[in-house]
Amino acid sequence: MTTASQQELDDFRAQVSAWMKDNKPADPGFLLPQTFMEVGSERVLEFLREWQHKIWSAGYLGMAWPKEYGGGGMEPIFQNIVDKEMKRHAVPICFNVIGLSWTGPLINDIGTEEAKKKYLKGILSAEDVWCQGFSEPDHGSDLGSVQCRAERDGDDYVINGTKIWTTMGNYAKYMILLARTGPAEPRKYDGLSFFLAPMHIDGVDPRPIQKMTGEYGFCETFFTDARIPASTLMGKEGNGWKVAMQTLQYERGAEAGAAGGLMAVRTVVSDLIEELRHVKRDGEPVLHDPVVRDRLVQFLMEEKSLSLGERRQAHAALNSDYPWSLALSGKLRASEFAREMRKFAVSVQGAHGSLYVGDEDALAGGFWQRAYFNNFSTTIGGGTSQVQANIVGERVLGLPKD
Amino acid sequence: MINRNNSIRFTDEQAMILESAREFCRDKSPVPVVRALLKTETAYSEEVWQQMVDLGWSGITVPEKFGGSAMGFGSIVPLAESMGRALLVTPFFSTTLAAQAILRAGSAQQQEAWLPKLVSGTVATLAWLDGEDWGADNLECKVTTDGDQYRLDGVKWHVADAGVASLFVVITEADGAPALALVTRDSLAESAITPHTLIDETRRAAKVDFTGVTIEASDLIRGEQVDSALHEIRLLGALLVAAEATGSAAACLDITVEYLKTRKQFGKLIGSYQGLKHPTVDILIAMDSARSHIYHAASVVDDGPMSNDAEIACRMAKALATDALTYAGDRAIQFHGGLGFTYECDAQLYMRRAQWAQQQFGDSYHHRKRLASLLLD
Ligand SMILES: Cc1cc2nc3c(=O)[nH]c(=O)nc-3n(C[C@H](O)[C@H](O)[C@H](O)COP(=O)(O)OP(=O)(O)OC[C@H]3O[C@@H](n4cnc5c(N)ncnc54)[C@H](O)[C@@H]3O)c2cc1C
């Protein structure tokens, strides 16, 4: 709820809309990422850094974060308006997502005064890129079993081990790092600690990995006797699992507090429908095909379900039987919906569906092909859909663990 | 055109209605009571219906001047959802929709003559389909003049609660235009009503033969407003069934989860197997979608003409809710194993309800087809 009047909100929206129109960057002539997980070159990074900096400088990012740390100190509704306008104007994304949406809210909630002063502003201004060091080659879904070690040595911790799928690891100044400081017995979750670790130090070596799309964006990160100050520990030693779980709640959109901004390029059913207006299949406009029509309507309904779910969450009385349902299933629903929708978007193109980004005849420059492929980053990253289904089954429905 | 109306308004007043309705339905309609009623002729408890009337539910959408409380059609959604959850059946839907027909199309005299009665518990129903399903626009049941009076010819199918209705609002055609005939029970012969054997045993409906029934001019509703009223009532009917189906899907989910938490095989609770766990999560997700849509629809329908957004909302709600229930019922049977295939297992109640609900006021494909025209063209 807000104390602002409707008139104020309308005026604000108009002002933001005008700003987006005036400041939307021109097409840079190179491929921009669809999400923060495809930032694969310096020039893309610098382009996005500049754009995010501009948005923040205009006062349109972190609007609900405290003023003293670079935020706007305003009610969240203003940021919501900005986010919607960004989507509407189809501007580039705010790429520093691990900072803006996960680490920032975490620091705001449980960080020390010192950490807030040190990190929050750089997250918003895009000066400091953040990455996340959770997954390891042998431990992904089973995150509690991670092995990367952090040994206390005087005022430092010494890190040894390997993290993988580190998005923007090669550009990041800081990493949220989950590492083992104690034994994995009796519970594997014990003995884990959480660090706000610097990356630009000796012994940290992030090596880019190419994705199935041919793009870059994540790394395998090797730690060899890397020394980080003990002051970078978040919470207490041995409490890392709890902090990591809180982080994942932000990552999966189950908990509020994010700085805002457009997190992914707009990929909505109505845009697909517009693209299809001139597409023919079987010698007929594809939008005349009853099967295609039916599928599109189903996608529109599902897409609306997601938006409506966000609204319904605000009414406790309408969520009384399974209060956590919408929050905990959101990531699963949204990512699986997008996967199905994008898969369909490719197949519906007929022969042209086989053209990829780079082919001048590809529909919308191959946007949907690329969007479908890249969507696996959301059904795998942040906890796979299968693991999400376990979480919903166990935590929402109360089903026994497997 | 794509619509972007995603509002959900739910007032404290509606929250109170929801809470008391849930409690009422749970108290009055535990499964043993539902099962006992299956075997009775009318399939509902007159006493419970009277209590609902006393609570004001029968008048909740009717203007105050006719004894109602004029809370808007949206306030029915929490009631219907609660009824569906408890499989509580009364002539509430039939009477509500008949009242809406009279409200939206009838004259002041017709409204004064009937609405106070319906608010106080007189049962009325719509007689709509003649042989074909919801996709058909032509009506075989026609009205012709017969001296000062009018004469009806035709048979209506799927007339809900026909056995107990005192008033039939017959959807008919006069001079090539749709019209409504208000036919009282006493103008029908006993033999005019042939009960259907319904797939959902909690409900009653019949085939009603109106051939040769004569009515006064004052009982015929004609005019342009009939067309739009019929359009609106179909959508409101779809929304009622959607809300009810959402409640039934939630209850079906509950019994399935309960079984998955108690039944053991291979030394483990069966709910620990992902082959069962994940589809059960899918039921939850489908039910959640349906619930978001019915409360959105409740927020955008109102007592006046149906907006484009409201039409879209009602159709989406119906398509999603009855699909959710169909899926829930189907999986509930499978996940109860051999027990699930028995009459004794409650899963069948939801499975049957699903098959019934799917066909009321248009199945999901029917609605998606119309949504395609509304959204894509
Ligand atoms: C684009 C992208 C970006 C990423 N960015 C980061 C990042 O920045 N930082 C970071 O730390 N990580 C990141 N990840 C890693 C991601 O979190 C892991 O890939 C994910 O948690 C899965 O782990 P895994 O790859 O080891 O797969 P595995 O855990 O080995 O899973 C393999 C398969 O088994 C299934 N499976 C596993 N366990 C179960 C179970 N209990 N029940 C049912 N099925 C199961 C999985 O669903 C999957 O299909 C990223 C991943 C991607 C794809």
Short mmCIF file of N, CA and C in Angstrom, two decimals, chain A residues 27-144:
data_model
loop_
_atom_site.label_atom_id
_atom_site.label_comp_id
_atom_site.label_asym_id
_atom_site.label_seq_id
_atom_site.Cartn_x
_atom_site.Cartn_y
_atom_site.Cartn_z
N ASP A 27 20.43 1.02 -30.82
CA ASP A 27 20.96 -0.32 -31.06
C ASP A 27 22.48 -0.23 -31.23
N PRO A 28 23.24 -0.91 -30.38
CA PRO A 28 24.69 -0.77 -30.44
C PRO A 28 25.31 -1.48 -31.63
N GLY A 29 24.53 -2.27 -32.35
CA GLY A 29 25.08 -2.96 -33.50
C GLY A 29 25.71 -4.30 -33.15
N PHE A 30 25.66 -4.66 -31.88
CA PHE A 30 26.07 -6.03 -31.51
C PHE A 30 24.97 -6.64 -30.65
N LEU A 31 25.04 -7.95 -30.56
CA LEU A 31 23.97 -8.69 -29.89
C LEU A 31 23.99 -8.41 -28.39
N LEU A 32 22.84 -7.95 -27.87
CA LEU A 32 22.75 -7.72 -26.44
C LEU A 32 22.18 -8.98 -25.77
N PRO A 33 22.50 -9.18 -24.51
CA PRO A 33 22.00 -10.39 -23.84
C PRO A 33 20.50 -10.30 -23.55
N GLN A 34 19.89 -11.46 -23.44
CA GLN A 34 18.47 -11.51 -23.09
C GLN A 34 18.30 -11.53 -21.58
N THR A 35 19.31 -12.06 -20.89
CA THR A 35 19.32 -12.00 -19.43
C THR A 35 20.75 -11.68 -19.00
N PHE A 36 20.93 -11.50 -17.69
CA PHE A 36 22.28 -11.19 -17.18
C PHE A 36 23.22 -12.38 -17.34
N MET A 37 22.67 -13.53 -17.72
CA MET A 37 23.52 -14.71 -17.82
C MET A 37 24.22 -14.84 -19.16
N GLU A 38 24.00 -13.86 -20.05
CA GLU A 38 24.67 -13.93 -21.36
C GLU A 38 25.58 -12.74 -21.61
N VAL A 39 26.12 -12.19 -20.54
CA VAL A 39 27.07 -11.09 -20.72
C VAL A 39 28.41 -11.73 -21.06
N GLY A 40 28.74 -11.72 -22.36
CA GLY A 40 29.86 -12.54 -22.81
C GLY A 40 31.05 -11.79 -23.35
N SER A 41 31.01 -10.46 -23.36
CA SER A 41 32.19 -9.73 -23.85
C SER A 41 32.30 -8.39 -23.14
N GLU A 42 33.51 -7.82 -23.19
CA GLU A 42 33.78 -6.54 -22.55
C GLU A 42 32.85 -5.44 -23.08
N ARG A 43 32.66 -5.44 -24.39
CA ARG A 43 31.87 -4.32 -24.93
C ARG A 43 30.41 -4.42 -24.49
N VAL A 44 29.91 -5.64 -24.37
CA VAL A 44 28.55 -5.80 -23.85
C VAL A 44 28.51 -5.35 -22.40
N LEU A 45 29.51 -5.79 -21.66
CA LEU A 45 29.57 -5.42 -20.24
C LEU A 45 29.59 -3.90 -20.09
N GLU A 46 30.45 -3.23 -20.85
CA GLU A 46 30.57 -1.77 -20.70
C GLU A 46 29.30 -1.05 -21.13
N PHE A 47 28.70 -1.56 -22.17
CA PHE A 47 27.44 -0.98 -22.64
C PHE A 47 26.38 -1.05 -21.52
N LEU A 48 26.27 -2.22 -20.92
CA LEU A 48 25.24 -2.42 -19.90
C LEU A 48 25.58 -1.69 -18.60
N ARG A 49 26.87 -1.62 -18.34
CA ARG A 49 27.30 -0.91 -17.13
C ARG A 49 26.90 0.57 -17.24
N GLU A 50 27.15 1.11 -18.40
CA GLU A 50 26.83 2.52 -18.63
C GLU A 50 25.31 2.75 -18.52
N TRP A 51 24.57 1.83 -19.10
CA TRP A 51 23.11 1.96 -19.08
C TRP A 51 22.58 1.88 -17.65
N GLN A 52 23.04 0.92 -16.89
CA GLN A 52 22.56 0.80 -15.51
C GLN A 52 22.96 2.03 -14.69
N HIS A 53 24.17 2.50 -14.94
CA HIS A 53 24.63 3.68 -14.22
C HIS A 53 23.74 4.88 -14.51
N LYS A 54 23.33 4.98 -15.74
CA LYS A 54 22.46 6.07 -16.16
C LYS A 54 21.09 6.00 -15.46
N ILE A 55 20.57 4.79 -15.39
CA ILE A 55 19.27 4.62 -14.75
C ILE A 55 19.36 4.98 -13.26
N TRP A 56 20.43 4.50 -12.65
CA TRP A 56 20.61 4.79 -11.22
C TRP A 56 20.80 6.29 -11.00
N SER A 57 21.61 6.89 -11.86
CA SER A 57 21.86 8.34 -11.71
C SER A 57 20.57 9.13 -11.86
N ALA A 58 19.65 8.62 -12.67
CA ALA A 58 18.37 9.31 -12.84
C ALA A 58 17.45 9.07 -11.65
N GLY A 59 17.88 8.22 -10.73
CA GLY A 59 17.05 7.94 -9.55
C GLY A 59 16.03 6.84 -9.76
N TYR A 60 16.26 6.00 -10.76
CA TYR A 60 15.27 4.99 -11.09
C TYR A 60 15.69 3.56 -10.73
N LEU A 61 16.67 3.44 -9.85
CA LEU A 61 17.08 2.10 -9.45
C LEU A 61 17.35 2.10 -7.95
N GLY A 62 16.93 1.04 -7.28
CA GLY A 62 17.11 0.99 -5.82
C GLY A 62 16.28 2.05 -5.12
N MET A 63 15.15 2.36 -5.74
CA MET A 63 14.35 3.48 -5.21
C MET A 63 13.87 3.23 -3.79
N ALA A 64 13.70 1.95 -3.44
CA ALA A 64 13.18 1.64 -2.10
C ALA A 64 14.31 1.29 -1.13
N TRP A 65 15.54 1.30 -1.60
CA TRP A 65 16.67 1.06 -0.68
C TRP A 65 16.97 2.35 0.08
N PRO A 66 17.59 2.21 1.27
CA PRO A 66 17.85 3.41 2.08
C PRO A 66 18.72 4.44 1.34
N LYS A 67 18.40 5.68 1.58
CA LYS A 67 19.09 6.78 0.90
C LYS A 67 20.59 6.80 1.20
N GLU A 68 20.91 6.52 2.45
CA GLU A 68 22.33 6.67 2.84
C GLU A 68 23.24 5.67 2.14
N TYR A 69 22.66 4.63 1.54
CA TYR A 69 23.49 3.65 0.83
C TYR A 69 23.31 3.74 -0.68
N GLY A 70 22.83 4.84 -1.16
CA GLY A 70 22.71 5.00 -2.60
C GLY A 70 21.30 4.78 -3.13
N GLY A 71 20.38 4.39 -2.27
CA GLY A 71 19.00 4.15 -2.70
C GLY A 71 18.19 5.43 -2.70
N GLY A 72 16.88 5.28 -2.94
CA GLY A 72 16.01 6.44 -3.05
C GLY A 72 15.16 6.69 -1.82
N GLY A 73 15.10 5.70 -0.91
CA GLY A 73 14.32 5.87 0.31
C GLY A 73 12.83 6.08 0.06
N MET A 74 12.36 5.55 -1.04
CA MET A 74 10.94 5.77 -1.38
C MET A 74 10.14 4.48 -1.20
N GLU A 75 8.83 4.59 -1.44
CA GLU A 75 7.99 3.39 -1.35
C GLU A 75 8.23 2.51 -2.57
N PRO A 76 8.13 1.18 -2.38
CA PRO A 76 8.42 0.25 -3.48
C PRO A 76 7.54 0.47 -4.72
N ILE A 77 6.39 1.06 -4.53
CA ILE A 77 5.47 1.20 -5.68
C ILE A 77 6.11 2.03 -6.80
N PHE A 78 6.97 2.98 -6.42
CA PHE A 78 7.60 3.81 -7.46
C PHE A 78 8.55 2.98 -8.31
N GLN A 79 9.30 2.10 -7.65
CA GLN A 79 10.19 1.22 -8.42
C GLN A 79 9.37 0.29 -9.31
N ASN A 80 8.25 -0.19 -8.78
CA ASN A 80 7.39 -1.06 -9.61
C ASN A 80 6.96 -0.36 -10.88
N ILE A 81 6.64 0.90 -10.73
CA ILE A 81 6.21 1.67 -11.92
C ILE A 81 7.36 1.77 -12.91
N VAL A 82 8.54 2.07 -12.39
CA VAL A 82 9.71 2.17 -13.27
C VAL A 82 9.94 0.84 -14.00
N ASP A 83 9.89 -0.25 -13.24
CA ASP A 83 10.15 -1.57 -13.84
C ASP A 83 9.18 -1.86 -14.98
N LYS A 84 7.92 -1.52 -14.75
CA LYS A 84 6.92 -1.75 -15.79
C LYS A 84 7.21 -0.89 -17.02
N GLU A 85 7.59 0.33 -16.78
CA GLU A 85 7.88 1.22 -17.91
C GLU A 85 9.10 0.73 -18.70
N MET A 86 10.08 0.20 -17.98
CA MET A 86 11.26 -0.34 -18.68
C MET A 86 10.84 -1.48 -19.59
N LYS A 87 9.96 -2.30 -19.07
CA LYS A 87 9.50 -3.44 -19.87
C LYS A 87 8.72 -2.93 -21.08
N ARG A 88 7.87 -1.98 -20.82
CA ARG A 88 7.03 -1.45 -21.89
C ARG A 88 7.87 -0.81 -22.98
N HIS A 89 8.89 -0.10 -22.59
CA HIS A 89 9.74 0.57 -23.58
C HIS A 89 10.81 -0.34 -24.15
N ALA A 90 10.84 -1.59 -23.68
CA ALA A 90 11.78 -2.58 -24.20
C ALA A 90 13.21 -2.05 -24.21
N VAL A 91 13.62 -1.50 -23.08
CA VAL A 91 14.99 -1.00 -22.95
C VAL A 91 15.92 -2.17 -22.60
N PRO A 92 17.23 -1.98 -22.68
CA PRO A 92 18.13 -3.07 -22.26
C PRO A 92 17.99 -3.38 -20.77
N ILE A 93 18.54 -4.50 -20.38
CA ILE A 93 18.38 -4.97 -19.00
C ILE A 93 19.33 -4.26 -18.03
N CYS A 94 19.00 -4.38 -16.75
CA CYS A 94 19.93 -4.00 -15.69
C CYS A 94 20.67 -5.29 -15.34
N PHE A 95 21.94 -5.33 -15.68
CA PHE A 95 22.62 -6.64 -15.71
C PHE A 95 23.19 -7.11 -14.37
N ASN A 96 23.35 -6.19 -13.42
CA ASN A 96 24.08 -6.57 -12.19
C ASN A 96 23.16 -7.30 -11.20
N VAL A 97 22.48 -8.30 -11.72
CA VAL A 97 21.36 -8.90 -11.01
C VAL A 97 21.75 -9.59 -9.70
N ILE A 98 22.91 -10.23 -9.70
CA ILE A 98 23.30 -10.95 -8.48
C ILE A 98 23.49 -9.96 -7.33
N GLY A 99 23.90 -8.75 -7.69
CA GLY A 99 23.98 -7.69 -6.69
C GLY A 99 22.62 -7.08 -6.39
N LEU A 100 21.93 -6.68 -7.44
CA LEU A 100 20.67 -5.93 -7.29
C LEU A 100 19.58 -6.75 -6.61
N SER A 101 19.50 -8.03 -6.99
CA SER A 101 18.32 -8.79 -6.58
C SER A 101 18.58 -9.78 -5.45
N TRP A 102 19.85 -10.19 -5.28
CA TRP A 102 20.08 -11.20 -4.24
C TRP A 102 20.98 -10.67 -3.13
N THR A 103 22.18 -10.21 -3.55
CA THR A 103 23.13 -9.81 -2.53
C THR A 103 22.69 -8.53 -1.83
N GLY A 104 22.19 -7.59 -2.61
CA GLY A 104 21.75 -6.32 -2.04
C GLY A 104 20.68 -6.52 -0.97
N PRO A 105 19.59 -7.21 -1.30
CA PRO A 105 18.57 -7.46 -0.30
C PRO A 105 19.12 -8.18 0.94
N LEU A 106 20.05 -9.09 0.69
CA LEU A 106 20.65 -9.84 1.80
C LEU A 106 21.43 -8.90 2.72
N ILE A 107 22.25 -8.06 2.11
CA ILE A 107 23.05 -7.13 2.92
C ILE A 107 22.14 -6.14 3.63
N ASN A 108 21.12 -5.67 2.91
CA ASN A 108 20.16 -4.76 3.53
C ASN A 108 19.52 -5.39 4.76
N ASP A 109 19.29 -6.70 4.67
CA ASP A 109 18.57 -7.37 5.76
C ASP A 109 19.49 -7.76 6.91
N ILE A 110 20.61 -8.45 6.60
CA ILE A 110 21.41 -8.97 7.69
C ILE A 110 22.86 -8.46 7.70
N GLY A 111 23.17 -7.58 6.76
CA GLY A 111 24.55 -7.09 6.68
C GLY A 111 24.89 -6.11 7.81
N THR A 112 26.19 -5.97 8.07
CA THR A 112 26.63 -4.99 9.07
C THR A 112 26.56 -3.60 8.44
N GLU A 113 26.59 -2.61 9.29
CA GLU A 113 26.58 -1.23 8.83
C GLU A 113 27.75 -1.00 7.84
N GLU A 114 28.88 -1.59 8.19
CA GLU A 114 30.07 -1.45 7.36
C GLU A 114 29.85 -2.05 5.96
N ALA A 115 29.23 -3.23 5.93
CA ALA A 115 28.97 -3.90 4.66
C ALA A 115 28.00 -3.06 3.81
N LYS A 116 27.01 -2.52 4.47
CA LYS A 116 26.04 -1.71 3.73
C LYS A 116 26.74 -0.52 3.07
N LYS A 117 27.59 0.13 3.85
CA LYS A 117 28.30 1.30 3.33
C LYS A 117 29.24 0.90 2.20
N LYS A 118 29.86 -0.24 2.36
CA LYS A 118 30.89 -0.63 1.41
C LYS A 118 30.31 -1.12 0.07
N TYR A 119 29.19 -1.85 0.13
CA TYR A 119 28.79 -2.58 -1.07
C TYR A 119 27.55 -2.05 -1.82
N LEU A 120 26.59 -1.51 -1.07
CA LEU A 120 25.28 -1.29 -1.70
C LEU A 120 25.33 -0.29 -2.86
N LYS A 121 26.02 0.79 -2.65
CA LYS A 121 26.04 1.82 -3.68
C LYS A 121 26.69 1.30 -4.97
N GLY A 122 27.76 0.56 -4.82
CA GLY A 122 28.46 0.02 -6.00
C GLY A 122 27.61 -0.97 -6.78
N ILE A 123 26.74 -1.64 -6.07
CA ILE A 123 25.81 -2.57 -6.73
C ILE A 123 24.86 -1.78 -7.62
N LEU A 124 24.32 -0.71 -7.06
CA LEU A 124 23.34 0.09 -7.80
C LEU A 124 23.97 0.82 -8.99
N SER A 125 25.14 1.38 -8.74
CA SER A 125 25.77 2.20 -9.78
C SER A 125 26.40 1.36 -10.88
N ALA A 126 26.49 0.05 -10.64
CA ALA A 126 27.09 -0.90 -11.59
C ALA A 126 28.61 -0.83 -11.58
N GLU A 127 29.14 -0.06 -10.66
CA GLU A 127 30.59 -0.01 -10.55
C GLU A 127 31.13 -1.38 -10.15
N ASP A 128 30.45 -2.02 -9.20
CA ASP A 128 30.90 -3.31 -8.70
C ASP A 128 29.98 -4.44 -9.20
N VAL A 129 30.53 -5.26 -10.06
CA VAL A 129 29.77 -6.42 -10.54
C VAL A 129 29.89 -7.54 -9.52
N TRP A 130 28.80 -8.25 -9.32
CA TRP A 130 28.79 -9.36 -8.35
C TRP A 130 28.57 -10.68 -9.06
N CYS A 131 29.15 -11.73 -8.48
CA CYS A 131 28.86 -13.08 -8.96
C CYS A 131 28.58 -13.98 -7.76
N GLN A 132 28.17 -15.20 -8.08
CA GLN A 132 27.72 -16.11 -7.03
C GLN A 132 28.51 -17.41 -7.12
N GLY A 133 29.17 -17.79 -6.05
CA GLY A 133 29.94 -19.03 -6.03
C GLY A 133 29.30 -20.06 -5.14
N PHE A 134 28.27 -20.68 -5.65
CA PHE A 134 27.59 -21.74 -4.90
C PHE A 134 27.93 -23.10 -5.51
N SER A 135 27.54 -23.29 -6.80
CA SER A 135 27.65 -24.62 -7.42
C SER A 135 29.10 -25.03 -7.61
N GLU A 136 29.29 -26.33 -7.55
CA GLU A 136 30.61 -26.92 -7.81
C GLU A 136 30.44 -28.04 -8.84
N PRO A 137 31.55 -28.45 -9.45
CA PRO A 137 31.44 -29.49 -10.47
C PRO A 137 30.70 -30.74 -9.98
N ASP A 138 30.96 -31.13 -8.74
CA ASP A 138 30.33 -32.36 -8.26
C ASP A 138 29.09 -32.12 -7.40
N HIS A 139 28.77 -30.87 -7.15
CA HIS A 139 27.65 -30.59 -6.25
C HIS A 139 26.85 -29.41 -6.76
N GLY A 140 25.73 -29.72 -7.39
CA GLY A 140 24.88 -28.67 -7.93
C GLY A 140 23.57 -28.63 -7.18
N SER A 141 22.67 -29.51 -7.55
CA SER A 141 21.38 -29.57 -6.84
C SER A 141 21.61 -29.86 -5.37
N ASP A 142 22.57 -30.72 -5.11
CA ASP A 142 22.90 -31.08 -3.72
C ASP A 142 23.89 -30.06 -3.17
N LEU A 143 23.41 -28.85 -3.06
CA LEU A 143 24.28 -27.72 -2.71
C LEU A 143 24.88 -27.86 -1.32
N GLY A 144 24.15 -28.54 -0.45
CA GLY A 144 24.62 -28.69 0.93
C GLY A 144 25.92 -29.46 1.04
#
